[in-house]
Amino acid sequence: MSAPVVIVGGSLAGLRSAEGLRKTGYSGPIKVIGNEPYLPYNRPPLSKDLLSGTGEIDEIYFPIKESVADIEWVLGQAATSLDTKEQKVADLSGTSHSYSAIVIATGLRPKPLPVDANGITGVHVLRTFDDAMALRKELLPGVKVLILGAGFIGCEVAATAIKAGCQVRVVSRTHEPMQEALGKTLGKEVKRRHELKGVEFVKGASVFGLIGDGHVERVILDSGVIYDADLVVVAIGSLPNTEWLEGSGVDISNGVLVDGGLRALSSDGAVFENIFAVGDVARYVNPLFDQIPRRVEHWNLPTETGKRAGLILGKHLIGESVAEVLAEPFAPLPTFWSDQYEMNILAFGMTYLADRSELVAGELSGECVFEYFRDDKLVGVCGIGMRPTIQSYRTKFLLA
Amino acid sequence: YGQCVFEAPTVFKLNAEDKLEYVAEVNDSERDNVEAAVDICPMQAIRIAQ
């Protein structure tokens, strides 16, 4: 029997890759190695409903389709190395897994606290179900929460913590919350709404050190200011999980560099026919915008990249030509959303490439829609509420 | 979020009140599109019966 396709990463992108493989008619073995002990689950609720409610993991599992019911799951095992000559992946337990092809879907991990915590506890991150459970039991009324970072995760955790009755302070380097994605005007408005709910923002600072007897009690900022805090949430971005690929020859300069077929490239630009990368860890060109390869961390892209990688790999494995599929440009439209209080933010495109934004519908203080331009070309749309209007933009992002 | 509307426009639509409307019985020819809509729903709120 031929060696299985090994998918490294047991989350959404890995699952969609497996489904895509099966759609082509590939019926050989598929093995998924995942470092979390869970089957694939949906992460967005981790900072919202699941963080405030009483929900458990079974509420967020993705359905396992019949076509992939025969997958072998190796869970709770991180991959530790890739040998492309012997075609083997090793995992933390020391087991070596032979493969016919490999799909890299190892995703990201949160950046840690930028300073040494000196063993002081009460510092959290939020990426996994276990992270959410650990944080949830601490979000009690009156608890002083200091959130480091004002991106999507930081703002969503702030909203959830307020709802739980916590006192919330958000410390960030950037000027306005989610400014990179929303631009300054909309970012400022989001801040205003958070402030109305009681969140305090501290700009232009980071953490210098923690004070506490075992558990955190106070946080010293690099500005010299000291705040009381019972809990610190670090939400300052993510790092790609690619250390296990060191020495494999795959280009891991920032995530895994892939071609338009999601096939990994070597450091000298050669294509690996049987190594793919999908989801948050993949770095690729999106011709809707330009020719610069990027990692894009939005929810619809694990599905878009996984489906395409599965299709191309499946065809390759059953001996069909992949030339036709490869000739179609890979140009997925990034989608993101964020729910904070009664505020529903929805966006399409790559708003953070923009050099200016313009209010085109509604009112800033209520529901509104912004267009985002780079060199006068529309690169994104984002708004609060007004979803039908925002939806109508989906067809406006066209290949040049 | 209306992601499904884009994947299967003959099956799902957002009405003027931003509420989702859908056709309950769909032809097999729409099956791939509906499956794509299920996959891309951020709330994972769509189920295909049989």
XYZ file of C-alpha atoms in Angstrom:
450
model
C 0.000 0.000 0.000
C 1.287 3.466 -0.775
C 2.186 5.818 2.049
C -0.580 8.167 3.152
C -0.973 11.824 2.440
C 0.085 13.336 5.739
C -1.628 16.577 6.717
C 0.280 18.305 9.504
C -2.219 20.456 11.370
C -5.603 19.321 12.628
C -7.591 22.483 12.215
C -9.832 23.969 9.544
C -7.271 24.188 6.726
C -6.186 20.587 7.285
C -9.781 19.392 7.263
C -10.633 21.278 4.064
C -7.504 19.888 2.402
C -8.603 16.350 3.203
C -12.101 17.035 1.870
C -10.645 18.557 -1.282
C -8.456 15.499 -1.813
C -11.446 13.171 -1.586
C -13.430 15.315 -4.033
C -10.932 14.494 -6.768
C -11.508 10.770 -6.341
C -8.281 10.141 -4.447
C -9.179 7.200 -2.220
C -5.800 6.421 -0.660
C -4.975 6.823 3.000
C -4.925 10.233 4.709
C -3.338 10.852 8.081
C -3.686 14.074 10.055
C -1.171 14.967 12.751
C -2.502 17.666 15.072
C -0.832 19.166 18.118
C -4.110 19.855 19.896
C -6.008 16.937 21.414
C -9.211 17.898 19.567
C -10.742 17.222 16.172
C -11.049 20.385 14.016
C -13.131 23.107 15.625
C -14.221 26.632 14.801
C -12.040 29.268 16.453
C -14.018 32.551 16.135
C -16.384 31.727 19.043
C -13.359 31.363 21.349
C -13.134 35.126 21.854
C -16.903 35.674 21.927
C -19.725 33.280 22.874
C -17.492 30.542 24.182
C -15.446 32.936 26.274
C -18.506 34.332 28.029
C -20.903 31.424 28.123
C -20.850 27.901 29.388
C -20.317 26.295 25.981
C -18.097 23.289 25.515
C -16.000 22.006 22.643
C -18.784 19.865 21.167
C -20.611 23.055 20.227
C -17.827 24.207 17.930
C -16.588 21.033 16.240
C -16.753 21.132 12.470
C -18.910 18.405 10.969
C -16.819 15.494 9.673
C -18.127 14.665 6.222
C -18.617 11.079 5.157
C -15.890 11.443 2.541
C -13.255 11.960 5.239
C -14.642 9.638 7.885
C -11.770 7.192 7.281
C -8.960 9.645 8.081
C -6.414 8.524 10.640
C -6.116 11.229 13.318
C -2.913 11.461 15.308
C -3.866 14.101 17.865
C -1.959 15.740 20.667
C 1.286 15.328 18.715
C 3.253 18.196 17.255
C 5.417 17.475 14.221
C 9.085 18.018 14.971
C 10.867 17.535 11.648
C 10.414 16.929 7.936
C 12.771 14.799 5.861
C 11.944 15.349 2.205
C 14.473 12.772 0.963
C 13.167 9.892 3.062
C 9.637 11.357 2.839
C 9.073 11.190 6.569
C 7.620 13.426 9.266
C 8.633 12.903 12.873
C 6.403 13.837 15.794
C 7.072 14.706 19.416
C 6.618 11.109 20.583
C 9.466 10.076 18.303
C 7.198 8.297 15.820
C 8.198 8.632 12.190
C 5.388 8.922 9.617
C 6.079 8.048 5.970
C 4.206 10.110 3.430
C 3.482 10.188 -0.277
C 2.650 13.874 -0.073
C 2.444 16.356 2.739
C 0.151 19.270 3.485
C 1.536 21.825 5.926
C -1.324 23.284 7.943
C 0.394 24.072 11.217
C -1.036 27.565 11.514
C 0.113 30.161 13.992
C 0.668 30.578 17.688
C 0.255 33.777 19.684
C 3.307 35.897 20.289
C 4.230 35.512 23.951
C 4.545 38.238 26.569
C 7.475 40.319 25.293
C 9.195 40.298 28.689
C 10.128 37.612 31.175
C 7.181 36.914 33.484
C 9.615 35.590 36.125
C 7.241 32.768 36.904
C 4.344 35.099 37.714
C 1.028 33.512 36.712
C -2.144 35.084 35.388
C -0.798 35.758 31.899
C -3.017 34.442 29.095
C -3.088 34.185 25.317
C -6.025 33.161 23.139
C -5.717 30.809 20.207
C -6.981 27.409 21.269
C -10.005 25.971 23.035
C -7.841 25.260 26.090
C -6.688 28.895 26.105
C -10.320 30.027 26.068
C -11.282 27.735 28.932
C -8.344 28.902 31.039
C -9.235 32.547 30.430
C -12.992 32.099 30.836
C -12.811 30.953 34.432
C -10.814 34.058 35.354
C -13.184 36.586 33.755
C -15.231 37.256 36.865
C -17.051 40.444 37.928
C -14.679 43.074 39.280
C -11.518 41.412 37.974
C -8.989 43.904 36.604
C -7.991 42.790 33.124
C -5.058 44.313 31.269
C -5.065 43.441 27.582
C -1.849 43.914 25.682
C -2.664 44.628 22.030
C -5.663 46.337 20.406
C -6.122 44.125 17.367
C -9.114 41.909 16.700
C -8.436 39.470 19.533
C -7.625 42.231 22.014
C -10.810 44.151 21.193
C -13.046 41.088 21.193
C -11.658 39.927 24.531
C -12.177 43.462 25.879
C -15.841 43.389 24.852
C -16.354 39.935 26.323
C -14.590 40.885 29.564
C -16.768 43.991 29.937
C -19.822 41.821 29.445
C -18.528 39.572 32.231
C -18.314 42.586 34.566
C -14.529 42.986 34.507
C -12.599 46.260 34.589
C -10.769 46.440 31.283
C -7.700 48.340 30.179
C -6.180 47.904 26.701
C -2.517 48.807 26.206
C -1.196 49.029 22.665
C 1.558 50.361 20.464
C -0.816 51.410 17.681
C -2.803 54.594 17.883
C -6.344 53.323 17.454
C -7.851 49.897 18.020
C -7.601 47.668 14.932
C -6.124 50.634 13.089
C -4.140 48.509 10.624
C -7.298 46.838 9.362
C -9.868 49.599 9.842
C -7.869 52.747 9.233
C -7.650 55.647 11.622
C -11.177 57.052 11.305
C -13.062 53.820 11.830
C -10.530 52.669 14.418
C -11.162 55.811 16.422
C -14.909 55.253 16.255
C -14.509 51.676 17.475
C -12.462 53.045 20.351
C -15.197 55.550 21.205
C -17.731 52.738 21.417
C -15.454 50.669 23.632
C -14.908 53.655 25.896
C -18.666 54.123 26.239
C -18.773 50.580 27.595
C -16.035 51.378 30.088
C -12.829 50.196 28.409
C -9.779 52.379 29.040
C -7.204 52.597 26.248
C -3.527 53.324 26.853
C -1.673 54.249 23.678
C 1.913 53.955 22.627
C 3.099 51.663 25.364
C 4.032 48.087 26.032
C 4.755 46.031 29.093
C 8.060 46.373 30.921
C 7.500 43.920 33.737
C 5.056 42.207 36.046
C 4.773 42.525 39.807
C 3.111 39.918 41.952
C 3.583 37.366 44.679
C 3.042 34.227 42.573
C 0.079 35.685 40.693
C 0.172 38.974 38.797
C -0.892 42.012 40.846
C 0.502 44.945 38.902
C 1.911 45.621 35.438
C 4.709 48.108 34.774
C 4.587 49.700 31.343
C 7.669 50.864 29.465
C 6.298 54.385 29.857
C 6.875 53.986 33.596
C 3.184 53.885 34.476
C 2.058 51.086 36.784
C -1.456 49.599 36.708
C -3.179 47.124 38.992
C -4.066 43.954 37.094
C -5.408 40.581 38.187
C -5.069 39.204 34.709
C -2.984 39.940 31.620
C -4.089 38.907 28.133
C -1.349 39.025 25.499
C -2.866 39.721 22.066
C -0.032 41.245 20.053
C -0.176 39.047 16.971
C 1.008 35.609 15.939
C 4.011 33.653 14.754
C 3.934 30.945 12.075
C 4.576 27.408 13.316
C 7.409 26.505 10.965
C 10.330 25.643 13.251
C 9.780 21.940 12.521
C 10.544 22.646 8.845
C 14.017 23.998 9.507
C 16.567 22.171 7.384
C 13.880 20.697 5.093
C 14.724 23.019 2.198
C 11.253 24.619 2.258
C 11.268 28.432 2.221
C 10.105 29.396 5.712
C 11.288 32.985 5.709
C 7.831 34.111 6.930
C 5.388 31.232 6.988
C 5.668 28.761 4.114
C 6.132 30.324 0.696
C 3.895 28.639 -1.905
C 3.025 29.094 -5.580
C -0.471 29.737 -6.932
C -1.188 26.036 -6.535
C -0.315 26.149 -2.815
C 2.781 24.041 -3.553
C 5.728 24.805 -1.305
C 8.754 26.496 -2.808
C 12.324 25.800 -1.849
C 14.669 28.569 -0.775
C 15.983 28.700 -4.361
C 12.499 28.906 -5.839
C 11.975 25.301 -6.976
C 8.487 23.785 -6.623
C 7.923 20.777 -4.361
C 5.337 18.727 -6.293
C 4.213 16.837 -3.187
C 4.488 19.456 -0.440
C 1.658 21.942 0.008
C 0.939 24.626 2.584
C -2.509 25.943 3.492
C -4.265 28.195 5.968
C -2.668 30.849 8.146
C 0.857 29.494 7.702
C 0.874 29.774 3.894
C 2.360 32.832 2.180
C 1.210 33.415 -1.375
C 0.530 36.014 -4.029
C -3.060 37.157 -4.419
C -3.353 38.671 -7.934
C -6.481 40.571 -6.894
C -4.120 43.013 -5.196
C -0.511 42.703 -6.361
C 2.365 40.271 -6.780
C 3.668 40.332 -3.204
C 3.362 37.040 -1.310
C 1.644 37.488 2.038
C 0.284 35.500 4.922
C -3.332 36.475 5.428
C -4.972 35.512 8.696
C -8.657 35.633 7.833
C -11.192 32.934 8.474
C -12.290 32.133 4.925
C -8.750 31.465 3.693
C -8.112 28.105 5.380
C -11.132 26.893 3.439
C -10.092 28.531 0.159
C -6.474 27.355 0.362
C -7.362 23.894 1.669
C -9.887 23.212 -1.061
C -7.510 24.253 -3.797
C -4.520 22.370 -2.379
C -6.658 19.241 -1.991
C -7.867 19.520 -5.557
C -4.417 19.940 -7.051
C -2.771 17.312 -4.874
C -5.596 14.827 -5.465
C -5.354 15.209 -9.234
C -1.587 14.833 -9.051
C -1.893 11.633 -7.003
C -4.443 9.983 -9.278
C -2.357 10.853 -12.310
C -4.546 13.586 -13.787
C -3.089 16.740 -15.261
C -3.032 19.720 -12.907
C -2.086 22.201 -15.634
C -5.641 23.415 -16.137
C -6.281 24.080 -12.444
C -2.902 25.746 -12.039
C -3.658 28.018 -14.962
C -6.636 29.474 -13.095
C -5.354 32.273 -10.879
C -5.748 31.775 -7.132
C -7.449 35.001 -6.141
C -9.569 34.479 -3.033
C -11.292 37.531 -1.605
C -10.298 37.842 2.072
C -13.261 38.243 4.401
C -13.193 39.282 7.995
C -15.675 40.201 10.635
C -15.719 41.032 14.289
C -18.566 41.213 16.772
C -18.078 43.488 19.778
C -21.064 44.442 21.934
C -23.875 45.190 19.475
C -21.340 46.260 16.862
C -20.960 43.958 13.830
C -17.932 44.767 11.732
C -17.701 43.119 8.311
C -15.042 43.586 5.633
C -13.912 42.283 2.282
C -10.551 42.692 0.631
C -7.237 43.847 2.061
C -8.122 47.072 3.836
C -4.688 47.254 5.491
C -3.040 47.849 2.106
C -4.944 51.109 1.794
C -3.421 54.566 1.906
C -6.805 56.210 2.453
C -10.388 55.368 3.366
C -13.610 57.148 2.655
C -17.019 57.044 4.300
C -19.463 56.161 1.511
C -22.671 55.237 3.318
C -24.349 55.735 6.663
C -22.989 57.709 9.590
C -19.803 57.170 11.509
C -21.604 57.237 14.852
C -24.153 54.661 13.713
C -24.044 52.151 10.902
C -21.547 52.979 8.188
C -19.534 51.730 5.225
C -15.993 52.727 4.295
C -14.169 52.140 1.027
C -10.388 51.608 1.168
C -8.072 52.683 -1.620
C -4.445 52.194 -2.532
C -3.273 54.500 -5.288
C -6.965 55.169 -6.023
C -7.688 51.498 -6.606
C -10.321 49.882 -4.373
C -8.586 47.304 -2.150
C -11.198 46.820 0.535
C -14.553 47.653 2.046
C -15.461 47.623 5.699
C -18.376 48.758 7.772
C -20.385 48.520 10.934
C -23.788 46.981 10.321
C -25.142 47.602 6.778
C -24.264 44.091 5.710
C -26.317 44.034 2.500
C -24.405 47.116 1.298
C -21.050 45.634 2.233
C -22.032 42.324 0.601
C -22.768 44.132 -2.634
C -19.057 44.936 -2.953
C -18.037 41.319 -3.337
C -18.237 41.486 -7.092
C -16.203 44.704 -7.306
C -12.833 43.132 -6.640
C -11.709 41.970 -10.039
C -8.472 40.677 -11.471
C -6.535 43.399 -13.187
C -22.839 37.223 7.648
C -24.231 36.316 4.262
C -21.181 34.404 3.044
C -23.530 31.681 1.846
C -25.282 34.149 -0.451
C -22.170 34.423 -2.546
C -21.560 30.681 -2.763
C -25.138 29.689 -3.579
C -27.045 32.786 -4.723
C -30.018 30.823 -6.047
C -30.528 29.235 -2.618
C -29.643 31.926 -0.065
C -30.390 35.615 0.022
C -30.308 38.465 2.515
C -33.548 40.422 2.584
C -33.876 44.154 3.173
C -33.885 43.614 6.963
C -30.531 41.812 6.741
C -32.236 38.501 7.558
C -31.317 35.343 5.712
C -33.894 33.709 3.457
C -33.340 30.368 1.806
C -34.929 27.753 -0.391
C -35.510 24.662 1.745
C -35.631 22.127 -1.097
C -32.774 22.328 -3.560
C -31.927 20.442 -6.732
C -28.949 18.127 -6.843
C -27.392 20.482 -9.372
C -27.040 23.034 -6.560
C -25.492 20.569 -4.135
C -21.859 21.620 -4.664
C -22.765 25.264 -4.173
C -24.767 24.544 -1.029
C -21.896 22.477 0.364
C -19.544 25.386 -0.317
C -22.009 27.672 1.508
C -22.077 25.303 4.500
C -18.271 25.218 4.598
C -17.849 28.984 4.493
C -20.529 29.948 7.042
C -18.642 31.642 9.906
C -21.307 30.600 12.372
C -21.407 27.052 10.967
C -25.139 27.533 11.072
C -26.215 25.650 7.940
C -26.988 21.918 7.881
C -27.832 19.789 4.881
C -30.515 17.245 5.688
C -29.805 13.922 3.863
